[in-house]
Amino acid sequence: MTPEELYERLKPLQESKGYFFNKDREMVLQLLQGLLINKERYGYMSCPCRLATGDREKDKDIICPCLYREPDVKEYGSCYCGLYVSKEWNEELIPHVYVPERRVTSF
C-alpha cells in the first residue's frame, strides 16, 4: 500500500468521526509513510512521531489513531504529530499551537 492509498482509505472514515487530515498534504503523506514503515517493522501502525518498543501491548496507546488524538484535537485542534486536526484548525479559525506530549513512558 502506498501513502496515497492509505490517505484515500482513511480520509472518509476519519472525517465521518470529525477528524480531518492536516491541510499540509505533503506532511500528511510523510506521516502516512511513517505509519506504513512501522506496520512493516512492527506489524502495527504505531505513531511515527513517538518511539515504539515493538511490543504491541506496550505500544497499544500509540497505534494510530492513538489514544491521545481525541483529547489533543479537542484541546488544541491538532493531534501531537499534526496528522489529524479539527475542521476549525484547517480553516485557521483557531490558533495553531504546540501540542505537548501526553504520553508517559516507563521503559
Tab-separated table of N, CA, C and O in Angstrom:
chain	number	residue	atom	x	y	z
A	1	MET	N	0.854	-1.182	0.000
A	1	MET	CA	0.000	0.000	0.000
A	1	MET	C	0.897	1.242	0.000
A	1	MET	O	1.908	1.278	0.675
A	2	THR	N	0.477	2.241	-0.720
A	2	THR	CA	1.226	3.498	-0.772
A	2	THR	C	0.615	4.492	0.218
A	2	THR	O	-0.542	4.327	0.637
A	3	PRO	N	1.368	5.528	0.563
A	3	PRO	CA	0.779	6.570	1.425
A	3	PRO	C	-0.478	7.181	0.818
A	3	PRO	O	-1.438	7.465	1.543
A	4	GLU	N	-0.491	7.355	-0.492
A	4	GLU	CA	-1.663	7.933	-1.160
A	4	GLU	C	-2.885	7.030	-1.017
A	4	GLU	O	-4.001	7.494	-0.786
A	5	GLU	N	-2.663	5.707	-1.147
A	5	GLU	CA	-3.766	4.760	-0.989
A	5	GLU	C	-4.278	4.764	0.451
A	5	GLU	O	-5.495	4.719	0.677
A	6	LEU	N	-3.368	4.820	1.399
A	6	LEU	CA	-3.771	4.887	2.797
A	6	LEU	C	-4.565	6.164	3.062
A	6	LEU	O	-5.580	6.141	3.759
A	7	TYR	N	-4.116	7.268	2.489
A	7	TYR	CA	-4.817	8.557	2.614
A	7	TYR	C	-6.267	8.412	2.140
A	7	TYR	O	-7.205	8.803	2.844
A	8	GLU	N	-6.440	7.857	0.949
A	8	GLU	CA	-7.783	7.726	0.366
A	8	GLU	C	-8.652	6.769	1.170
A	8	GLU	O	-9.866	6.951	1.246
A	9	ARG	N	-8.045	5.771	1.788
A	9	ARG	CA	-8.801	4.809	2.592
A	9	ARG	C	-9.235	5.422	3.926
A	9	ARG	O	-10.361	5.233	4.378
A	10	LEU	N	-8.318	6.156	4.573
A	10	LEU	CA	-8.604	6.688	5.907
A	10	LEU	C	-9.439	7.969	5.903
A	10	LEU	O	-10.209	8.208	6.830
A	11	LYS	N	-9.281	8.783	4.875
A	11	LYS	CA	-9.934	10.101	4.839
A	11	LYS	C	-11.443	10.028	5.115
A	11	LYS	O	-11.932	10.685	6.041
A	12	PRO	N	-12.210	9.246	4.358
A	12	PRO	CA	-13.661	9.235	4.628
A	12	PRO	C	-14.016	8.626	5.988
A	12	PRO	O	-14.957	9.073	6.640
A	13	LEU	N	-13.256	7.634	6.410
A	13	LEU	CA	-13.525	7.005	7.714
A	13	LEU	C	-13.320	7.982	8.857
A	13	LEU	O	-14.136	8.060	9.778
A	14	GLN	N	-12.221	8.729	8.813
A	14	GLN	CA	-11.908	9.646	9.907
A	14	GLN	C	-12.760	10.911	9.854
A	14	GLN	O	-13.163	11.432	10.892
A	15	GLU	N	-13.033	11.411	8.651
A	15	GLU	CA	-13.874	12.608	8.547
A	15	GLU	C	-15.275	12.344	9.085
A	15	GLU	O	-15.883	13.229	9.676
A	16	SER	N	-15.764	11.114	8.912
A	16	SER	CA	-17.092	10.792	9.438
A	16	SER	C	-17.107	10.826	10.973
A	16	SER	O	-18.160	10.941	11.584
A	17	LYS	N	-15.925	10.756	11.587
A	17	LYS	CA	-15.784	10.832	13.040
A	17	LYS	C	-15.408	12.238	13.510
A	17	LYS	O	-15.195	12.466	14.689
A	18	GLY	N	-15.276	13.178	12.552
A	18	GLY	CA	-14.952	14.555	12.907
A	18	GLY	C	-13.465	14.869	12.939
A	18	GLY	O	-13.072	15.910	13.457
A	19	TYR	N	-12.634	13.974	12.389
A	19	TYR	CA	-11.190	14.192	12.344
A	19	TYR	C	-10.769	14.363	10.895
A	19	TYR	O	-11.189	13.604	10.021
A	20	PHE	N	-9.937	15.356	10.651
A	20	PHE	CA	-9.528	15.688	9.298
A	20	PHE	C	-8.019	15.597	9.183
A	20	PHE	O	-7.292	15.877	10.149
A	21	PHE	N	-7.547	15.224	7.990
A	21	PHE	CA	-6.113	15.281	7.758
A	21	PHE	C	-5.678	16.735	7.703
A	21	PHE	O	-6.411	17.600	7.217
A	22	ASN	N	-4.497	16.995	8.190
A	22	ASN	CA	-3.887	18.310	8.116
A	22	ASN	C	-3.901	18.774	6.660
A	22	ASN	O	-3.692	17.978	5.746
A	23	LYS	N	-4.142	20.051	6.436
A	23	LYS	CA	-4.213	20.562	5.066
A	23	LYS	C	-2.851	20.542	4.360
A	23	LYS	O	-2.787	20.684	3.146
A	24	ASP	N	-1.774	20.339	5.112
A	24	ASP	CA	-0.434	20.206	4.525
A	24	ASP	C	-0.280	18.769	4.029
A	24	ASP	O	0.210	17.897	4.719
A	25	ARG	N	-0.732	18.540	2.818
A	25	ARG	CA	-0.791	17.180	2.258
A	25	ARG	C	0.587	16.518	2.206
A	25	ARG	O	0.717	15.316	2.449
A	26	GLU	N	1.628	17.266	1.889
A	26	GLU	CA	2.974	16.686	1.825
A	26	GLU	C	3.393	16.125	3.185
A	26	GLU	O	3.920	15.017	3.278
A	27	MET	N	3.127	16.889	4.235
A	27	MET	CA	3.446	16.427	5.580
A	27	MET	C	2.614	15.186	5.931
A	27	MET	O	3.125	14.224	6.509
A	28	VAL	N	1.345	15.206	5.576
A	28	VAL	CA	0.449	14.083	5.852
A	28	VAL	C	0.963	12.821	5.169
A	28	VAL	O	1.029	11.752	5.781
A	29	LEU	N	1.375	12.939	3.909
A	29	LEU	CA	1.873	11.767	3.186
A	29	LEU	C	3.166	11.245	3.802
A	29	LEU	O	3.387	10.029	3.840
A	30	GLN	N	4.001	12.129	4.328
A	30	GLN	CA	5.220	11.687	5.009
A	30	GLN	C	4.866	10.928	6.290
A	30	GLN	O	5.474	9.902	6.600
A	31	LEU	N	3.899	11.435	7.042
A	31	LEU	CA	3.462	10.748	8.263
A	31	LEU	C	2.827	9.396	7.931
A	31	LEU	O	3.065	8.403	8.631
A	32	LEU	N	2.033	9.347	6.872
A	32	LEU	CA	1.421	8.085	6.468
A	32	LEU	C	2.487	7.082	6.026
A	32	LEU	O	2.370	5.883	6.298
A	33	GLN	N	3.524	7.572	5.368
A	33	GLN	CA	4.647	6.708	5.006
A	33	GLN	C	5.287	6.140	6.268
A	33	GLN	O	5.620	4.962	6.327
A	34	GLY	N	5.446	6.967	7.296
A	34	GLY	CA	5.984	6.506	8.573
A	34	GLY	C	5.104	5.437	9.210
A	34	GLY	O	5.610	4.463	9.775
A	35	LEU	N	3.796	5.599	9.106
A	35	LEU	CA	2.876	4.589	9.628
A	35	LEU	C	3.049	3.263	8.890
A	35	LEU	O	3.066	2.194	9.505
A	36	LEU	N	3.191	3.345	7.571
A	36	LEU	CA	3.367	2.127	6.775
A	36	LEU	C	4.705	1.454	7.081
A	36	LEU	O	4.781	0.221	7.150
A	37	ILE	N	5.739	2.241	7.293
A	37	ILE	CA	7.045	1.687	7.671
A	37	ILE	C	6.939	0.976	9.012
A	37	ILE	O	7.441	-0.133	9.188
A	38	ASN	N	6.259	1.612	9.962
A	38	ASN	CA	6.097	0.994	11.274
A	38	ASN	C	5.247	-0.268	11.202
A	38	ASN	O	5.500	-1.228	11.935
A	39	LYS	N	4.271	-0.292	10.310
A	39	LYS	CA	3.469	-1.503	10.143
A	39	LYS	C	4.349	-2.643	9.639
A	39	LYS	O	4.241	-3.782	10.102
A	40	GLU	N	5.213	-2.337	8.695
A	40	GLU	CA	6.136	-3.349	8.169
A	40	GLU	C	7.131	-3.780	9.257
A	40	GLU	O	7.434	-4.956	9.407
A	41	ARG	N	7.623	-2.827	10.008
A	41	ARG	CA	8.640	-3.077	11.035
A	41	ARG	C	8.070	-3.840	12.239
A	41	ARG	O	8.680	-4.773	12.732
A	42	TYR	N	6.905	-3.404	12.735
A	42	TYR	CA	6.360	-3.939	13.981
A	42	TYR	C	5.111	-4.804	13.811
A	42	TYR	O	4.715	-5.486	14.744
A	43	GLY	N	4.453	-4.673	12.669
A	43	GLY	CA	3.201	-5.394	12.472
A	43	GLY	C	1.979	-4.573	12.807
A	43	GLY	O	0.855	-5.053	12.727
A	44	TYR	N	2.191	-3.318	13.197
A	44	TYR	CA	1.088	-2.406	13.507
A	44	TYR	C	1.559	-0.973	13.228
A	44	TYR	O	2.747	-0.686	13.217
A	45	MET	N	0.593	-0.102	12.972
A	45	MET	CA	0.921	1.278	12.605
A	45	MET	C	1.040	2.151	13.839
A	45	MET	O	0.104	2.847	14.224
A	46	SER	N	2.204	2.120	14.451
A	46	SER	CA	2.437	2.998	15.604
A	46	SER	C	2.755	4.394	15.097
A	46	SER	O	3.271	4.578	13.989
A	47	CYS	N	2.454	5.361	15.932
A	47	CYS	CA	2.676	6.770	15.600
A	47	CYS	C	4.136	6.978	15.183
A	47	CYS	O	5.041	6.601	15.932
A	48	PRO	N	4.381	7.577	14.031
A	48	PRO	CA	5.758	7.802	13.589
A	48	PRO	C	6.472	8.908	14.367
A	48	PRO	O	7.675	9.073	14.237
A	49	CYS	N	5.744	9.606	15.210
A	49	CYS	CA	6.335	10.705	15.994
A	49	CYS	C	6.726	10.278	17.401
A	49	CYS	O	7.164	11.110	18.196
A	50	ARG	N	6.543	9.007	17.684
A	50	ARG	CA	6.861	8.503	19.021
A	50	ARG	C	7.710	7.244	18.880
A	50	ARG	O	7.649	6.554	17.876
A	51	LEU	N	8.463	6.940	19.928
A	51	LEU	CA	9.333	5.775	19.923
A	51	LEU	C	8.539	4.533	20.312
A	51	LEU	O	8.026	4.437	21.431
A	52	ALA	N	8.425	3.607	19.373
A	52	ALA	CA	7.731	2.351	19.636
A	52	ALA	C	8.722	1.324	20.176
A	52	ALA	O	9.913	1.373	19.871
A	53	THR	N	8.205	0.395	20.965
A	53	THR	CA	9.058	-0.643	21.548
A	53	THR	C	9.110	-1.903	20.694
A	53	THR	O	10.019	-2.707	20.831
A	54	GLY	N	8.097	-2.079	19.843
A	54	GLY	CA	7.975	-3.324	19.103
A	54	GLY	C	7.100	-4.326	19.839
A	54	GLY	O	6.807	-5.396	19.331
A	55	ASP	N	6.676	-3.976	21.034
A	55	ASP	CA	5.775	-4.799	21.833
A	55	ASP	C	4.379	-4.177	21.717
A	55	ASP	O	4.126	-3.093	22.257
A	56	ARG	N	3.506	-4.852	21.005
A	56	ARG	CA	2.173	-4.307	20.732
A	56	ARG	C	1.445	-3.890	22.012
A	56	ARG	O	0.791	-2.852	22.043
A	57	GLU	N	1.562	-4.687	23.048
A	57	GLU	CA	0.878	-4.373	24.311
A	57	GLU	C	1.394	-3.059	24.907
A	57	GLU	O	0.617	-2.219	25.355
A	58	LYS	N	2.704	-2.860	24.901
A	58	LYS	CA	3.284	-1.624	25.440
A	58	LYS	C	2.994	-0.421	24.552
A	58	LYS	O	2.964	0.707	25.026
A	59	ASP	N	2.794	-0.686	23.266
A	59	ASP	CA	2.583	0.394	22.299
A	59	ASP	C	1.117	0.623	21.946
A	59	ASP	O	0.810	1.478	21.112
A	60	LYS	N	0.198	-0.103	22.585
A	60	LYS	CA	-1.208	-0.019	22.170
A	60	LYS	C	-1.764	1.405	22.234
A	60	LYS	O	-2.654	1.757	21.472
A	61	ASP	N	-1.211	2.242	23.097
A	61	ASP	CA	-1.704	3.620	23.208
A	61	ASP	C	-1.231	4.515	22.069
A	61	ASP	O	-1.779	5.598	21.860
A	62	ILE	N	-0.228	4.069	21.310
A	62	ILE	CA	0.286	4.901	20.204
A	62	ILE	C	0.029	4.275	18.837
A	62	ILE	O	0.620	4.680	17.835
A	63	ILE	N	-0.865	3.278	18.785
A	63	ILE	CA	-1.270	2.743	17.483
A	63	ILE	C	-2.272	3.720	16.894
A	63	ILE	O	-3.249	4.097	17.533
A	64	CYS	N	-1.993	4.169	15.700
A	64	CYS	CA	-2.762	5.235	15.054
A	64	CYS	C	-4.154	4.755	14.649
A	64	CYS	O	-4.278	3.691	14.043
A	65	PRO	N	-5.195	5.533	14.951
A	65	PRO	CA	-5.159	6.779	15.694
A	65	PRO	C	-4.919	6.499	17.170
A	65	PRO	O	-5.569	5.655	17.775
A	66	CYS	N	-3.989	7.215	17.722
A	66	CYS	CA	-3.534	6.955	19.084
A	66	CYS	C	-4.590	7.360	20.124
A	66	CYS	O	-5.530	8.090	19.828
A	67	LEU	N	-4.363	6.878	21.311
A	67	LEU	CA	-5.243	7.162	22.447
A	67	LEU	C	-5.327	8.661	22.750
A	67	LEU	O	-6.305	9.147	23.303
A	68	TYR	N	-4.315	9.399	22.356
A	68	TYR	CA	-4.209	10.818	22.700
A	68	TYR	C	-4.825	11.749	21.658
A	68	TYR	O	-4.958	12.942	21.899
A	69	ARG	N	-5.194	11.195	20.513
A	69	ARG	CA	-5.739	12.038	19.444
A	69	ARG	C	-6.972	12.806	19.891
A	69	ARG	O	-7.062	14.021	19.688
A	70	GLU	N	-7.935	12.121	20.480
A	70	GLU	CA	-9.190	12.779	20.858
A	70	GLU	C	-8.965	13.950	21.811
A	70	GLU	O	-9.426	15.064	21.526
A	71	PRO	N	-8.255	13.750	22.932
A	71	PRO	CA	-8.057	14.901	23.817
A	71	PRO	C	-7.187	15.999	23.193
A	71	PRO	O	-7.419	17.176	23.438
A	72	ASP	N	-6.204	15.612	22.379
A	72	ASP	CA	-5.356	16.623	21.728
A	72	ASP	C	-6.166	17.490	20.771
A	72	ASP	O	-6.078	18.723	20.809
A	73	VAL	N	-6.957	16.850	19.919
A	73	VAL	CA	-7.752	17.618	18.944
A	73	VAL	C	-8.810	18.448	19.661
A	73	VAL	O	-9.063	19.598	19.293
A	74	LYS	N	-9.381	17.887	20.709
A	74	LYS	CA	-10.394	18.633	21.462
A	74	LYS	C	-9.798	19.882	22.108
A	74	LYS	O	-10.380	20.961	22.056
A	75	GLU	N	-8.603	19.746	22.689
A	75	GLU	CA	-7.990	20.863	23.405
A	75	GLU	C	-7.195	21.807	22.505
A	75	GLU	O	-7.230	23.022	22.689
A	76	TYR	N	-6.481	21.257	21.525
A	76	TYR	CA	-5.560	22.069	20.721
A	76	TYR	C	-5.946	22.191	19.248
A	76	TYR	O	-5.346	22.970	18.517
A	77	GLY	N	-6.905	21.373	18.801
A	77	GLY	CA	-7.296	21.394	17.395
A	77	GLY	C	-6.426	20.524	16.515
A	77	GLY	O	-6.660	20.415	15.315
A	78	SER	N	-5.416	19.897	17.103
A	78	SER	CA	-4.480	19.051	16.356
A	78	SER	C	-3.975	17.949	17.266
A	78	SER	O	-3.857	18.148	18.479
A	79	CYS	N	-3.662	16.801	16.676
A	79	CYS	CA	-3.014	15.763	17.470
A	79	CYS	C	-1.523	16.090	17.576
A	79	CYS	O	-1.023	16.998	16.914
A	80	TYR	N	-0.828	15.354	18.412
A	80	TYR	CA	0.587	15.607	18.706
A	80	TYR	C	1.443	15.723	17.440
A	80	TYR	O	2.225	16.656	17.301
A	81	CYS	N	1.279	14.788	16.510
A	81	CYS	CA	2.130	14.820	15.314
A	81	CYS	C	1.565	15.713	14.215
A	81	CYS	O	2.243	15.982	13.226
A	82	GLY	N	0.329	16.155	14.370
A	82	GLY	CA	-0.268	17.044	13.378
A	82	GLY	C	-0.930	16.340	12.215
A	82	GLY	O	-1.349	16.979	11.259
A	83	LEU	N	-1.043	15.025	12.283
A	83	LEU	CA	-1.701	14.283	11.207
A	83	LEU	C	-3.190	14.595	11.178
A	83	LEU	O	-3.741	14.940	10.137
A	84	TYR	N	-3.824	14.483	12.342
A	84	TYR	CA	-5.261	14.734	12.449
A	84	TYR	C	-5.521	16.076	13.115
A	84	TYR	O	-4.876	16.430	14.096
A	85	VAL	N	-6.463	16.804	12.536
A	85	VAL	CA	-6.814	18.126	13.043
A	85	VAL	C	-8.330	18.298	12.986
A	85	VAL	O	-9.030	17.511	12.362
A	86	SER	N	-8.783	19.355	13.613
A	86	SER	CA	-10.202	19.699	13.515
A	86	SER	C	-10.426	20.513	12.246
A	86	SER	O	-9.483	21.061	11.657
A	87	LYS	N	-11.662	20.603	11.859
A	87	LYS	CA	-12.031	21.419	10.693
A	87	LYS	C	-11.629	22.877	10.946
A	87	LYS	O	-11.095	23.551	10.070
A	88	GLU	N	-11.867	23.338	12.164
A	88	GLU	CA	-11.549	24.729	12.519
A	88	GLU	C	-10.045	25.003	12.435
A	88	GLU	O	-9.625	26.081	12.041
A	89	TRP	N	-9.239	24.016	12.804
A	89	TRP	CA	-7.776	24.151	12.712
A	89	TRP	C	-7.360	24.314	11.260
A	89	TRP	O	-6.568	25.203	10.931
A	90	ASN	N	-7.903	23.442	10.388
A	90	ASN	CA	-7.572	23.519	8.954
A	90	ASN	C	-8.015	24.835	8.340
A	90	ASN	O	-7.358	25.355	7.444
A	91	GLU	N	-9.115	25.374	8.823
A	91	GLU	CA	-9.643	26.630	8.284
A	91	GLU	C	-9.025	27.850	8.971
A	91	GLU	O	-9.426	28.977	8.704
A	92	GLU	N	-8.066	27.594	9.867
A	92	GLU	CA	-7.344	28.635	10.600
A	92	GLU	C	-8.270	29.532	11.417
A	92	GLU	O	-8.031	30.724	11.583
A	93	LEU	N	-9.323	28.915	11.954
A	93	LEU	CA	-10.259	29.633	12.820
A	93	LEU	C	-9.811	29.578	14.276
A	93	LEU	O	-10.334	30.307	15.109
A	94	ILE	N	-8.866	28.685	14.553
A	94	ILE	CA	-8.278	28.594	15.892
A	94	ILE	C	-6.760	28.653	15.747
A	94	ILE	O	-6.213	28.303	14.697
A	95	PRO	N	-6.063	29.101	16.766
A	95	PRO	CA	-4.608	29.221	16.670
A	95	PRO	C	-3.924	27.855	16.553
A	95	PRO	O	-4.395	26.861	17.098
A	96	HIS	N	-2.827	27.842	15.821
A	96	HIS	CA	-2.005	26.640	15.700
A	96	HIS	C	-0.923	26.727	16.769
A	96	HIS	O	0.012	27.516	16.651
A	97	VAL	N	-1.096	25.938	17.805
A	97	VAL	CA	-0.184	25.984	18.945
A	97	VAL	C	0.515	24.641	19.107
A	97	VAL	O	0.059	23.614	18.600
A	98	TYR	N	1.609	24.663	19.847
A	98	TYR	CA	2.355	23.447	20.156
A	98	TYR	C	1.475	22.503	20.975
A	98	TYR	O	0.829	22.919	21.937
A	99	VAL	N	1.447	21.249	20.578
A	99	VAL	CA	0.685	20.231	21.304
A	99	VAL	C	1.676	19.443	22.159
A	99	VAL	O	2.547	18.761	21.632
A	100	PRO	N	1.577	19.546	23.466
A	100	PRO	CA	2.530	18.833	24.328
A	100	PRO	C	2.283	17.324	24.315
A	100	PRO	O	1.170	16.862	24.075
A	101	GLU	N	3.343	16.598	24.581
A	101	GLU	CA	3.264	15.134	24.659
A	101	GLU	C	2.474	14.726	25.905
A	101	GLU	O	2.788	15.176	27.004
A	102	ARG	N	1.465	13.920	25.719
A	102	ARG	CA	0.655	13.428	26.842
A	102	ARG	C	1.141	12.073	27.327
A	102	ARG	O	0.830	11.666	28.437
A	103	ARG	N	1.870	11.380	26.481
A	103	ARG	CA	2.280	10.010	26.824
A	103	ARG	C	3.373	10.016	27.874
A	103	ARG	O	4.350	10.743	27.785
A	104	VAL	N	3.184	9.168	28.872
A	104	VAL	CA	4.180	8.979	29.900
A	104	VAL	C	4.736	7.577	29.687
A	104	VAL	O	3.991	6.594	29.694
A	105	THR	N	6.041	7.488	29.464
A	105	THR	CA	6.650	6.177	29.238
A	105	THR	C	7.507	5.781	30.432
A	105	THR	O	8.047	6.627	31.133
A	106	SER	N	7.617	4.488	30.594
A	106	SER	CA	8.418	3.986	31.716
A	106	SER	C	9.318	2.840	31.270
A	106	SER	O	9.629	1.967	32.037
A	107	PHE	N	9.710	2.878	30.009
A	107	PHE	CA	10.590	1.795	29.544
A	107	PHE	C	11.937	2.275	29.180
A	107	PHE	O	12.460	3.217	29.195
